[in-house]
Short mmCIF file of N, CA, C and O and ligand atoms in Angstrom, two decimals:
data_model
loop_
_atom_site.label_atom_id
_atom_site.label_comp_id
_atom_site.label_asym_id
_atom_site.label_seq_id
_atom_site.Cartn_x
_atom_site.Cartn_y
_atom_site.Cartn_z
N MET H 329 0.79 -1.05 0.01
CA MET H 329 -0.07 0.07 0.16
C MET H 329 0.86 1.25 0.02
O MET H 329 1.62 0.96 0.85
N GLY H 330 0.91 2.54 -0.58
CA GLY H 330 1.49 3.26 -1.10
C GLY H 330 1.20 3.86 0.41
O GLY H 330 -0.11 3.92 0.45
N LEU H 331 2.04 4.96 0.67
CA LEU H 331 1.65 6.15 1.62
C LEU H 331 1.02 6.84 0.58
O LEU H 331 1.67 7.85 0.29
N VAL H 332 0.14 7.69 1.90
CA VAL H 332 -1.33 9.00 0.73
C VAL H 332 -0.99 10.23 2.08
O VAL H 332 -0.81 9.75 3.52
N PRO H 333 -1.52 11.39 1.84
CA PRO H 333 -1.46 12.84 2.98
C PRO H 333 -2.79 11.81 3.99
O PRO H 333 -3.44 11.44 2.71
N LYS H 334 -2.92 12.35 5.35
CA LYS H 334 -3.71 12.17 5.83
C LYS H 334 -3.74 13.07 7.13
O LYS H 334 -3.15 12.55 8.07
N ILE H 335 -5.23 12.96 7.93
CA ILE H 335 -4.89 13.47 8.49
C ILE H 335 -4.99 12.55 10.04
O ILE H 335 -6.26 11.45 9.91
N ILE H 336 -4.53 13.27 11.60
CA ILE H 336 -3.69 12.46 12.40
C ILE H 336 -5.34 13.69 13.28
O ILE H 336 -5.14 13.78 13.14
N SER H 337 -6.06 11.89 13.67
CA SER H 337 -6.34 12.84 15.18
C SER H 337 -5.44 12.09 16.03
O SER H 337 -5.04 11.06 16.94
N PHE H 338 -5.05 13.39 16.97
CA PHE H 338 -4.15 13.22 18.67
C PHE H 338 -5.55 13.42 19.72
O PHE H 338 -6.16 13.80 19.77
N PRO H 339 -5.08 12.81 20.25
CA PRO H 339 -5.67 12.40 22.23
C PRO H 339 -6.14 13.79 21.80
O PRO H 339 -4.80 15.23 21.99
N LYS H 340 -7.35 14.12 22.72
CA LYS H 340 -6.90 15.28 23.56
C LYS H 340 -7.93 15.33 25.25
O LYS H 340 -9.41 15.12 25.25
N ILE H 341 -7.00 15.88 25.54
CA ILE H 341 -7.45 15.17 27.14
C ILE H 341 -8.09 17.09 28.15
O ILE H 341 -7.15 17.85 27.62
N GLY H 342 -9.08 16.61 29.24
CA GLY H 342 -9.60 18.06 29.32
C GLY H 342 -11.01 18.05 29.22
O GLY H 342 -11.50 16.85 28.80
N ASN H 343 -11.25 19.73 29.47
CA ASN H 343 -13.06 19.72 29.13
C ASN H 343 -12.66 21.66 28.66
O ASN H 343 -12.09 22.05 29.43
N SER H 344 -13.77 21.73 28.61
CA SER H 344 -14.07 23.42 28.24
C SER H 344 -13.77 24.01 30.01
O SER H 344 -12.70 25.68 29.52
N SER H 345 -13.52 23.72 31.05
CA SER H 345 -13.49 24.64 32.18
C SER H 345 -12.23 24.75 32.78
O SER H 345 -11.84 25.28 32.87
N LEU H 346 -11.47 23.27 32.06
CA LEU H 346 -10.04 23.15 32.92
C LEU H 346 -9.26 23.62 31.77
O LEU H 346 -8.59 23.73 31.48
N GLY H 347 -9.21 23.79 29.52
CA GLY H 347 -8.32 23.79 29.08
C GLY H 347 -7.79 21.47 28.48
O GLY H 347 -8.30 21.24 29.27
N TYR H 348 -7.10 21.87 27.75
CA TYR H 348 -7.25 20.57 27.10
C TYR H 348 -5.33 20.37 26.84
O TYR H 348 -4.74 21.37 26.77
N ILE H 349 -4.84 19.15 26.85
CA ILE H 349 -3.77 18.39 26.38
C ILE H 349 -3.99 18.05 25.25
O ILE H 349 -5.25 16.63 25.29
N SER H 350 -2.93 18.04 24.58
CA SER H 350 -2.47 16.31 23.78
C SER H 350 -2.11 16.36 22.89
O SER H 350 -0.41 17.33 23.30
N LEU H 351 -1.55 15.07 22.34
CA LEU H 351 0.03 14.59 22.67
C LEU H 351 0.06 13.70 21.65
O LEU H 351 -0.77 13.34 21.61
N ALA H 352 1.29 13.29 21.42
CA ALA H 352 2.15 12.78 20.46
C ALA H 352 2.92 12.46 20.96
O ALA H 352 3.59 12.04 21.04
N GLU H 353 2.65 10.19 20.76
CA GLU H 353 3.34 9.37 21.40
C GLU H 353 3.76 9.09 20.50
O GLU H 353 3.87 8.47 19.37
N LYS H 354 4.95 8.18 21.26
CA LYS H 354 5.98 8.08 19.36
C LYS H 354 5.27 6.29 19.34
O LYS H 354 5.19 6.11 18.00
N GLU H 355 4.73 5.95 20.17
CA GLU H 355 4.41 4.26 19.63
C GLU H 355 2.72 4.89 18.88
O GLU H 355 2.54 4.34 17.30
N SER H 356 2.14 5.73 18.84
CA SER H 356 0.87 6.28 17.58
C SER H 356 1.87 6.91 16.19
O SER H 356 1.11 7.55 15.53
N LEU H 357 2.91 7.30 15.88
CA LEU H 357 3.44 8.42 14.97
C LEU H 357 3.24 6.91 13.72
O LEU H 357 4.65 6.32 14.55
N PRO H 358 3.42 7.18 12.73
CA PRO H 358 3.83 6.39 11.35
C PRO H 358 5.81 6.84 11.77
O PRO H 358 6.10 5.60 10.73
N PHE H 359 6.48 7.07 12.15
CA PHE H 359 7.87 7.21 11.87
C PHE H 359 8.68 7.61 12.83
O PHE H 359 7.50 8.23 14.07
N GLN H 360 10.04 7.39 12.76
CA GLN H 360 10.77 7.91 14.58
C GLN H 360 11.28 9.39 14.04
O GLN H 360 11.34 9.93 12.69
N VAL H 361 10.81 9.77 15.13
CA VAL H 361 11.07 11.75 15.23
C VAL H 361 12.38 12.25 15.48
O VAL H 361 12.79 11.34 16.12
N ASN H 362 13.53 12.83 14.44
CA ASN H 362 14.13 13.31 15.00
C ASN H 362 14.74 15.03 14.12
O ASN H 362 16.07 14.52 15.22
N ARG H 363 13.54 16.06 14.97
CA ARG H 363 13.43 16.04 14.45
C ARG H 363 11.75 17.74 14.72
O ARG H 363 11.34 17.24 14.09
N ILE H 364 11.84 18.43 15.12
CA ILE H 364 10.72 19.06 15.00
C ILE H 364 10.89 21.01 15.49
O ILE H 364 11.67 21.32 15.96
N TYR H 365 10.31 21.17 14.22
CA TYR H 365 10.72 22.14 14.24
C TYR H 365 9.15 23.00 14.04
O TYR H 365 8.02 22.98 13.89
N TRP H 366 9.37 24.79 14.50
CA TRP H 366 7.76 25.46 13.82
C TRP H 366 8.05 26.51 13.79
O TRP H 366 8.41 27.64 13.26
N THR H 367 6.56 26.98 12.83
CA THR H 367 6.82 28.65 11.92
C THR H 367 5.22 29.49 12.50
O THR H 367 5.04 28.69 13.00
N TYR H 368 5.43 30.28 12.17
CA TYR H 368 5.11 31.16 12.77
C TYR H 368 5.25 32.68 12.20
O TYR H 368 6.48 32.87 12.30
N TYR H 369 4.09 33.30 12.21
CA TYR H 369 4.30 34.44 12.45
C TYR H 369 4.08 34.88 10.49
O TYR H 369 5.40 35.72 9.93
N THR H 370 3.88 34.25 9.64
CA THR H 370 3.37 34.02 8.55
C THR H 370 2.43 35.36 7.51
O THR H 370 1.30 34.40 8.01
N PRO H 371 3.40 35.63 7.00
CA PRO H 371 2.59 36.87 6.23
C PRO H 371 0.72 35.69 6.28
O PRO H 371 1.75 35.25 5.20
N GLU H 372 0.06 35.92 5.59
CA GLU H 372 -1.80 35.86 5.15
C GLU H 372 -1.21 35.89 3.69
O GLU H 372 -1.72 35.37 3.06
N SER H 373 0.17 36.96 2.86
CA SER H 373 -0.21 36.61 1.76
C SER H 373 0.98 36.00 1.27
O SER H 373 1.32 35.79 0.16
N VAL H 374 1.71 35.03 1.92
CA VAL H 374 2.70 34.54 1.81
C VAL H 374 2.58 32.85 1.41
O VAL H 374 1.38 31.62 2.21
N GLU H 375 2.86 32.11 1.38
CA GLU H 375 2.45 30.93 0.53
C GLU H 375 3.64 29.80 0.82
O GLU H 375 4.92 30.54 -0.51
N ARG H 376 3.85 28.39 2.15
CA ARG H 376 5.92 28.39 1.89
C ARG H 376 4.45 26.72 1.70
O ARG H 376 4.45 26.57 0.87
N GLY H 377 6.08 26.41 1.45
CA GLY H 377 5.98 24.66 1.07
C GLY H 377 6.34 25.02 -0.36
O GLY H 377 7.37 26.12 -0.95
N GLY H 378 5.85 24.16 -1.25
CA GLY H 378 6.68 24.79 -2.31
C GLY H 378 7.92 23.67 -2.96
O GLY H 378 8.70 24.32 -3.40
N HIS H 379 7.49 22.53 -1.99
CA HIS H 379 8.89 21.08 -2.55
C HIS H 379 8.08 20.00 -2.49
O HIS H 379 7.19 20.42 -1.42
N SER H 380 8.69 19.08 -2.57
CA SER H 380 8.49 18.06 -2.43
C SER H 380 10.17 16.78 -1.63
O SER H 380 11.13 17.59 -1.11
N HIS H 381 9.93 16.66 -1.36
CA HIS H 381 11.38 15.97 -0.37
C HIS H 381 11.39 14.14 -0.87
O HIS H 381 10.53 13.42 -0.69
N LEU H 382 12.60 13.55 -0.58
CA LEU H 382 12.79 12.04 -1.32
C LEU H 382 13.36 10.74 -0.14
O LEU H 382 11.89 10.55 -0.44
N GLU H 383 13.74 11.60 1.55
CA GLU H 383 13.05 11.11 2.36
C GLU H 383 11.83 11.07 2.91
O GLU H 383 11.45 10.05 4.14
N LEU H 384 12.25 12.31 3.71
CA LEU H 384 11.31 13.52 4.79
C LEU H 384 10.15 12.57 4.65
O LEU H 384 9.87 13.03 3.54
N GLN H 385 9.80 12.39 5.95
CA GLN H 385 8.70 12.26 6.24
C GLN H 385 8.25 13.52 7.68
O GLN H 385 7.98 14.00 8.40
N GLN H 386 6.49 14.11 7.52
CA GLN H 386 5.98 14.85 8.21
C GLN H 386 4.80 14.82 9.05
O GLN H 386 4.45 14.50 8.50
N ILE H 387 5.16 15.75 10.39
CA ILE H 387 3.07 15.73 10.51
C ILE H 387 3.40 17.50 11.33
O ILE H 387 3.73 17.28 11.74
N LEU H 388 2.52 17.67 9.94
CA LEU H 388 2.18 19.82 9.85
C LEU H 388 0.88 19.46 11.64
O LEU H 388 0.18 19.35 10.98
N VAL H 389 1.03 20.72 12.23
CA VAL H 389 -0.22 21.02 13.77
C VAL H 389 -0.25 22.33 13.40
O VAL H 389 0.86 22.92 13.89
N ALA H 390 -1.62 22.63 13.49
CA ALA H 390 -1.76 24.10 13.59
C ALA H 390 -2.30 24.26 14.72
O ALA H 390 -3.06 24.27 15.77
N VAL H 391 -0.91 24.41 16.42
CA VAL H 391 -1.97 24.49 17.48
C VAL H 391 -2.69 25.52 18.03
O VAL H 391 -2.83 25.68 18.31
N ALA H 392 -2.06 26.34 17.21
CA ALA H 392 -3.06 27.84 16.98
C ALA H 392 -3.07 28.31 15.34
O ALA H 392 -2.58 27.55 14.46
N GLY H 393 -4.56 28.85 15.21
CA GLY H 393 -5.33 29.94 14.36
C GLY H 393 -5.61 28.10 12.69
O GLY H 393 -5.75 27.49 13.65
N GLN H 394 -5.05 28.50 11.81
CA GLN H 394 -5.62 27.55 10.77
C GLN H 394 -4.53 27.58 9.50
O GLN H 394 -3.84 28.55 8.91
N ILE H 395 -4.30 26.61 9.24
CA ILE H 395 -3.51 26.49 8.13
C ILE H 395 -3.81 25.40 6.54
O ILE H 395 -4.54 24.23 7.25
N THR H 396 -4.22 25.71 5.70
CA THR H 396 -4.36 25.02 4.38
C THR H 396 -3.56 24.23 3.89
O THR H 396 -2.62 25.49 3.48
N VAL H 397 -3.60 23.11 3.46
CA VAL H 397 -2.24 22.89 2.66
C VAL H 397 -3.11 22.09 1.56
O VAL H 397 -3.39 21.22 1.51
N LYS H 398 -2.07 22.38 0.49
CA LYS H 398 -3.20 21.45 -0.66
C LYS H 398 -0.91 20.21 -1.36
O LYS H 398 0.08 20.88 -0.27
N THR H 399 -2.13 19.33 -1.44
CA THR H 399 -1.44 18.18 -1.15
C THR H 399 -1.70 17.78 -3.25
O THR H 399 -1.98 17.26 -3.78
N GLU H 400 0.27 17.04 -2.85
CA GLU H 400 -0.14 16.45 -4.85
C GLU H 400 0.91 15.72 -4.94
O GLU H 400 2.09 15.30 -4.03
N MET H 401 0.69 14.31 -4.80
CA MET H 401 1.21 13.46 -5.25
C MET H 401 2.39 12.79 -6.58
O MET H 401 1.08 13.50 -7.18
N PRO H 402 2.97 12.37 -6.30
CA PRO H 402 3.53 12.09 -7.88
C PRO H 402 2.49 11.17 -9.07
O PRO H 402 2.27 10.13 -7.46
N GLY H 403 2.10 11.39 -9.39
CA GLY H 403 0.87 10.40 -10.63
C GLY H 403 -0.18 11.99 -10.42
O GLY H 403 -0.93 11.32 -11.22
N GLY H 404 -0.12 13.15 -9.47
CA GLY H 404 -1.32 13.57 -9.79
C GLY H 404 -2.15 13.86 -9.24
O GLY H 404 -2.88 14.84 -9.27
N HIS H 405 -2.43 13.01 -7.43
CA HIS H 405 -3.84 13.12 -7.18
C HIS H 405 -3.33 14.32 -6.55
O HIS H 405 -1.90 14.14 -5.48
N LYS H 406 -4.92 15.10 -6.02
CA LYS H 406 -4.42 16.77 -5.58
C LYS H 406 -5.46 16.46 -4.21
O LYS H 406 -6.47 16.08 -4.73
N GLN H 407 -4.87 17.61 -3.10
CA GLN H 407 -5.82 17.29 -2.47
C GLN H 407 -5.58 18.36 -1.85
O GLN H 407 -4.20 18.98 -2.01
N ILE H 408 -6.62 19.13 -1.00
CA ILE H 408 -7.00 20.36 0.13
C ILE H 408 -7.05 19.51 1.26
O ILE H 408 -8.90 18.79 1.41
N PHE H 409 -6.48 20.03 2.92
CA PHE H 409 -6.78 19.87 3.85
C PHE H 409 -6.79 21.22 4.08
O PHE H 409 -5.55 21.43 4.84
N LEU H 410 -7.34 21.30 5.95
CA LEU H 410 -7.87 22.43 6.62
C LEU H 410 -7.52 22.23 8.11
O LEU H 410 -8.30 20.77 8.70
N LEU H 411 -6.30 22.05 8.15
CA LEU H 411 -6.02 22.13 9.18
C LEU H 411 -6.22 23.52 10.78
O LEU H 411 -5.87 24.56 10.64
N ASP H 412 -7.54 22.87 11.74
CA ASP H 412 -8.06 23.55 12.15
C ASP H 412 -8.46 23.86 14.07
O ASP H 412 -9.50 25.01 14.52
N SER H 413 -7.69 22.36 14.05
CA SER H 413 -7.62 21.98 15.20
C SER H 413 -6.65 21.56 16.25
O SER H 413 -5.46 21.14 15.09
N PRO H 414 -6.27 22.91 17.91
CA PRO H 414 -4.92 21.77 17.38
C PRO H 414 -4.25 20.14 17.98
O PRO H 414 -3.46 19.25 18.15
N ASP H 415 -5.81 19.51 18.48
CA ASP H 415 -5.65 17.96 18.22
C ASP H 415 -6.36 17.21 17.00
O ASP H 415 -5.32 16.12 17.00
N LYS H 416 -5.46 18.24 15.56
CA LYS H 416 -5.36 17.66 14.00
C LYS H 416 -4.24 17.42 13.52
O LYS H 416 -3.51 18.90 14.41
N GLY H 417 -3.87 17.03 12.73
CA GLY H 417 -2.30 15.97 12.29
C GLY H 417 -2.32 15.94 10.66
O GLY H 417 -3.60 15.72 10.93
N LEU H 418 -1.82 16.99 9.95
CA LEU H 418 -1.84 15.97 8.26
C LEU H 418 -0.57 15.41 8.30
O LEU H 418 0.87 15.62 8.01
N TYR H 419 -0.66 14.20 8.26
CA TYR H 419 0.53 13.44 7.72
C TYR H 419 1.38 13.72 5.95
O TYR H 419 -0.07 13.62 5.19
N ILE H 420 2.47 13.81 6.56
CA ILE H 420 2.98 14.01 4.49
C ILE H 420 3.73 13.02 4.32
O ILE H 420 4.72 13.37 4.74
N PRO H 421 3.33 11.75 3.21
CA PRO H 421 4.16 10.59 3.39
C PRO H 421 5.34 11.64 2.37
O PRO H 421 5.38 12.40 1.81
N ARG H 422 6.27 10.79 2.38
CA ARG H 422 7.88 11.15 1.74
C ARG H 422 6.42 11.40 -0.03
O ARG H 422 6.28 11.21 -0.55
N LEU H 423 8.63 12.45 -1.21
CA LEU H 423 7.20 12.71 -2.04
C LEU H 423 6.55 13.77 -2.25
O LEU H 423 6.01 14.16 -3.87
N CYS H 424 5.82 14.09 -1.75
CA CYS H 424 4.37 14.91 -1.73
C CYS H 424 4.55 15.83 -1.28
O CYS H 424 5.31 16.90 -1.20
N TRP H 425 4.06 16.50 -2.46
CA TRP H 425 4.49 17.78 -2.95
C TRP H 425 3.52 19.26 -1.72
O TRP H 425 1.92 18.41 -2.04
N ARG H 426 3.14 19.66 -2.01
CA ARG H 426 3.21 20.89 -0.83
C ARG H 426 3.15 21.78 -1.07
O ARG H 426 4.29 22.68 -1.11
N GLU H 427 1.77 22.91 -0.84
CA GLU H 427 2.30 23.89 -0.66
C GLU H 427 0.65 24.40 0.41
O GLU H 427 0.03 24.16 0.16
N MET H 428 1.60 25.82 1.42
CA MET H 428 1.16 26.01 3.12
C MET H 428 0.54 27.21 2.49
O MET H 428 1.25 28.39 2.63
N LYS H 429 -0.31 28.01 3.46
CA LYS H 429 -1.44 29.13 3.58
C LYS H 429 -1.06 28.78 5.19
O LYS H 429 -2.04 28.49 5.71
N TYR H 430 -1.44 30.82 5.72
CA TYR H 430 -1.48 30.28 7.27
C TYR H 430 -2.84 31.64 7.63
O TYR H 430 -2.63 32.75 7.12
N THR H 431 -3.63 31.50 8.93
CA THR H 431 -3.83 32.69 9.07
C THR H 431 -3.24 33.45 9.82
O THR H 431 -1.61 32.90 10.08
N HIS H 432 -3.36 34.24 10.11
CA HIS H 432 -2.35 35.67 10.99
C HIS H 432 -1.75 35.31 11.76
O HIS H 432 -0.62 35.15 12.34
N ASN H 433 -2.87 35.48 12.96
CA ASN H 433 -2.21 34.01 14.17
C ASN H 433 -1.71 32.45 14.28
O ASN H 433 -1.85 31.39 15.10
N ALA H 434 -1.76 31.45 12.60
CA ALA H 434 -1.23 30.15 13.07
C ALA H 434 0.22 29.95 13.69
O ALA H 434 0.92 30.33 12.97
N VAL H 435 0.12 29.27 14.46
CA VAL H 435 1.29 28.87 14.82
C VAL H 435 1.33 27.89 14.42
O VAL H 435 0.17 26.66 14.58
N GLN H 436 2.58 26.72 14.06
CA GLN H 436 2.74 25.63 12.81
C GLN H 436 3.75 23.97 13.75
O GLN H 436 4.74 24.99 13.67
N ILE H 437 3.91 24.14 13.99
CA ILE H 437 4.37 22.67 14.33
C ILE H 437 4.66 21.09 13.29
O ILE H 437 3.84 20.81 13.19
N CYS H 438 6.05 21.28 12.75
CA CYS H 438 6.71 20.33 12.64
C CYS H 438 6.64 19.35 12.76
O CYS H 438 8.44 19.03 13.23
N ILE H 439 6.55 17.79 13.53
CA ILE H 439 7.19 16.66 13.67
C ILE H 439 7.92 16.12 12.18
O ILE H 439 6.99 15.68 11.01
N ALA H 440 9.12 15.78 12.08
CA ALA H 440 10.33 15.49 10.94
C ALA H 440 10.45 14.16 11.17
O ALA H 440 10.90 14.23 12.14
N SER H 441 10.76 13.48 10.43
CA SER H 441 11.47 12.29 10.00
C SER H 441 12.59 12.34 10.87
O SER H 441 13.34 11.31 11.21
N LEU H 442 13.61 13.19 9.98
CA LEU H 442 14.79 13.04 9.47
C LEU H 442 15.38 14.94 9.94
O LEU H 442 14.70 15.76 9.70
N ALA H 443 16.60 15.06 10.69
CA ALA H 443 17.35 15.52 10.48
C ALA H 443 17.37 17.08 8.71
O ALA H 443 17.11 16.37 7.77
N TYR H 444 17.55 18.28 9.22
CA TYR H 444 17.40 19.09 7.40
C TYR H 444 18.60 18.22 7.17
O TYR H 444 19.46 18.53 7.44
N SER H 445 18.64 18.59 5.84
CA SER H 445 18.91 18.63 4.41
C SER H 445 18.56 19.34 3.38
O SER H 445 17.34 18.44 3.51
N GLU H 446 19.53 20.19 2.63
CA GLU H 446 19.20 20.40 1.17
C GLU H 446 18.81 20.01 0.10
O GLU H 446 17.95 19.38 -0.85
N ASP H 447 19.46 18.43 0.62
CA ASP H 447 19.81 18.05 -0.68
C ASP H 447 19.01 16.35 -0.26
O ASP H 447 18.66 15.75 -1.65
N ASP H 448 17.51 16.57 0.37
CA ASP H 448 16.58 15.65 0.55
C ASP H 448 15.08 16.69 -0.18
O ASP H 448 14.03 15.66 -0.77
N TYR H 449 15.40 18.26 -0.73
CA TYR H 449 14.53 18.84 -0.89
C TYR H 449 14.06 18.61 -2.68
O TYR H 449 15.15 18.77 -3.29
N ILE H 450 13.34 18.05 -2.83
CA ILE H 450 12.69 18.62 -4.59
C ILE H 450 12.14 20.27 -4.41
O ILE H 450 11.19 20.03 -4.73
N ARG H 451 12.64 21.23 -5.04
CA ARG H 451 11.87 22.56 -4.87
C ARG H 451 11.67 22.51 -6.50
O ARG H 451 10.92 23.72 -6.43
N ASN H 452 11.99 21.66 -7.88
CA ASN H 452 11.64 22.37 -9.14
C ASN H 452 10.10 22.24 -9.10
O ASN H 452 10.31 20.19 -9.24
N TYR H 453 9.38 22.47 -10.26
CA TYR H 453 7.99 21.17 -9.62
C TYR H 453 8.16 20.46 -11.19
O TYR H 453 7.11 19.06 -10.91
N ASP H 454 9.61 20.98 -11.39
CA ASP H 454 9.67 20.59 -12.96
C ASP H 454 9.85 19.12 -12.90
O ASP H 454 9.92 17.43 -13.18
N GLU H 455 10.86 19.08 -11.71
CA GLU H 455 11.56 17.92 -11.41
C GLU H 455 10.37 17.12 -10.88
O GLU H 455 10.75 15.38 -11.26
N PHE H 456 10.01 17.57 -9.49
CA PHE H 456 8.98 16.92 -9.18
C PHE H 456 7.94 16.09 -9.98
O PHE H 456 7.72 14.82 -10.02
N LEU H 457 7.38 16.70 -11.27
CA LEU H 457 6.64 16.03 -12.16
C LEU H 457 7.58 14.63 -12.81
O LEU H 457 6.34 13.11 -12.95
N LYS H 458 8.54 14.76 -12.58
CA LYS H 458 8.71 13.04 -13.19
C LYS H 458 9.51 12.30 -12.65
O LYS H 458 9.62 11.17 -13.03
N LEU H 459 8.51 12.56 -11.22
CA LEU H 459 9.25 11.46 -10.38
C LEU H 459 8.09 10.51 -10.48
O LEU H 459 6.37 10.62 -10.77
N LYS H 460 8.75 9.30 -10.28
CA LYS H 460 7.37 8.57 -9.98
C LYS H 460 6.04 7.80 -8.97
O LYS H 460 5.88 6.82 -9.32
N GLY H 461 7.14 8.53 -8.17
CA GLY H 461 6.61 7.40 -7.03
C GLY H 461 6.91 6.14 -6.46
O GLY H 461 6.63 6.28 -5.36
P1 TYD T 1608 11.49 25.77 4.09
O1 TYD T 1608 11.64 24.07 4.54
O2 TYD T 1608 12.06 25.97 2.51
O3 TYD T 1608 10.31 25.79 4.73
P2 TYD T 1608 9.12 25.63 4.25
O4 TYD T 1608 8.39 24.96 3.86
O5 TYD T 1608 7.79 26.05 5.74
O6 TYD T 1608 8.21 27.19 3.57
O7 TYD T 1608 12.84 25.93 4.55
C1 TYD T 1608 12.97 27.38 4.69
C2 TYD T 1608 14.22 27.86 4.81
O8 TYD T 1608 14.36 27.64 5.62
C3 TYD T 1608 15.06 27.13 4.06
O9 TYD T 1608 15.96 27.68 4.15
C4 TYD T 1608 15.59 26.50 4.60
C5 TYD T 1608 16.31 26.58 6.12
N1 TYD T 1608 15.56 25.47 7.23
C6 TYD T 1608 17.01 24.71 7.86
O10 TYD T 1608 17.77 25.76 8.04
N2 TYD T 1608 16.28 23.85 9.39
C7 TYD T 1608 14.91 23.25 9.34
O11 TYD T 1608 14.92 22.26 9.47
C8 TYD T 1608 14.54 23.84 8.44
C9 TYD T 1608 12.60 23.43 7.80
C10 TYD T 1608 14.59 24.88 7.32
#
């Protein structure tokens, strides 16, 4: 079975009078985690992403605000996901092209399978289109 982008639901513990905690335990994640980074203050006019990865797998979480993620897999399957809740994540498999837009208050956490390496990026869309998956 090929891996595809999909929404992951994290546990949500608490209630409206106390507040909530969500968590990602390693046993519940589809890969071993090697890096976590976060992005914030992204202007609403800016589209981020615009790349694919040879090996990296990621999970994006909007811990605040909203993120719209457009994905495209090699072969052409396109989807649009809305991350609008801190207990929800988007799993992004290797080779998936992604483009993200953020609300002004959005804080994105990215849980990543590998250390940062520019060599893992495919930033050229024409090069991405040549991938077979
Ligand atoms: P990039 O992954 O292209 O961001 P996004 O997908 O959110 O648009 O990274 C943006 C810049 O930050 C790029 O110059 C590389 C740098 N960067 C690092 O140095 N280390 C990292 O772990 C990440 C994620 C990015």
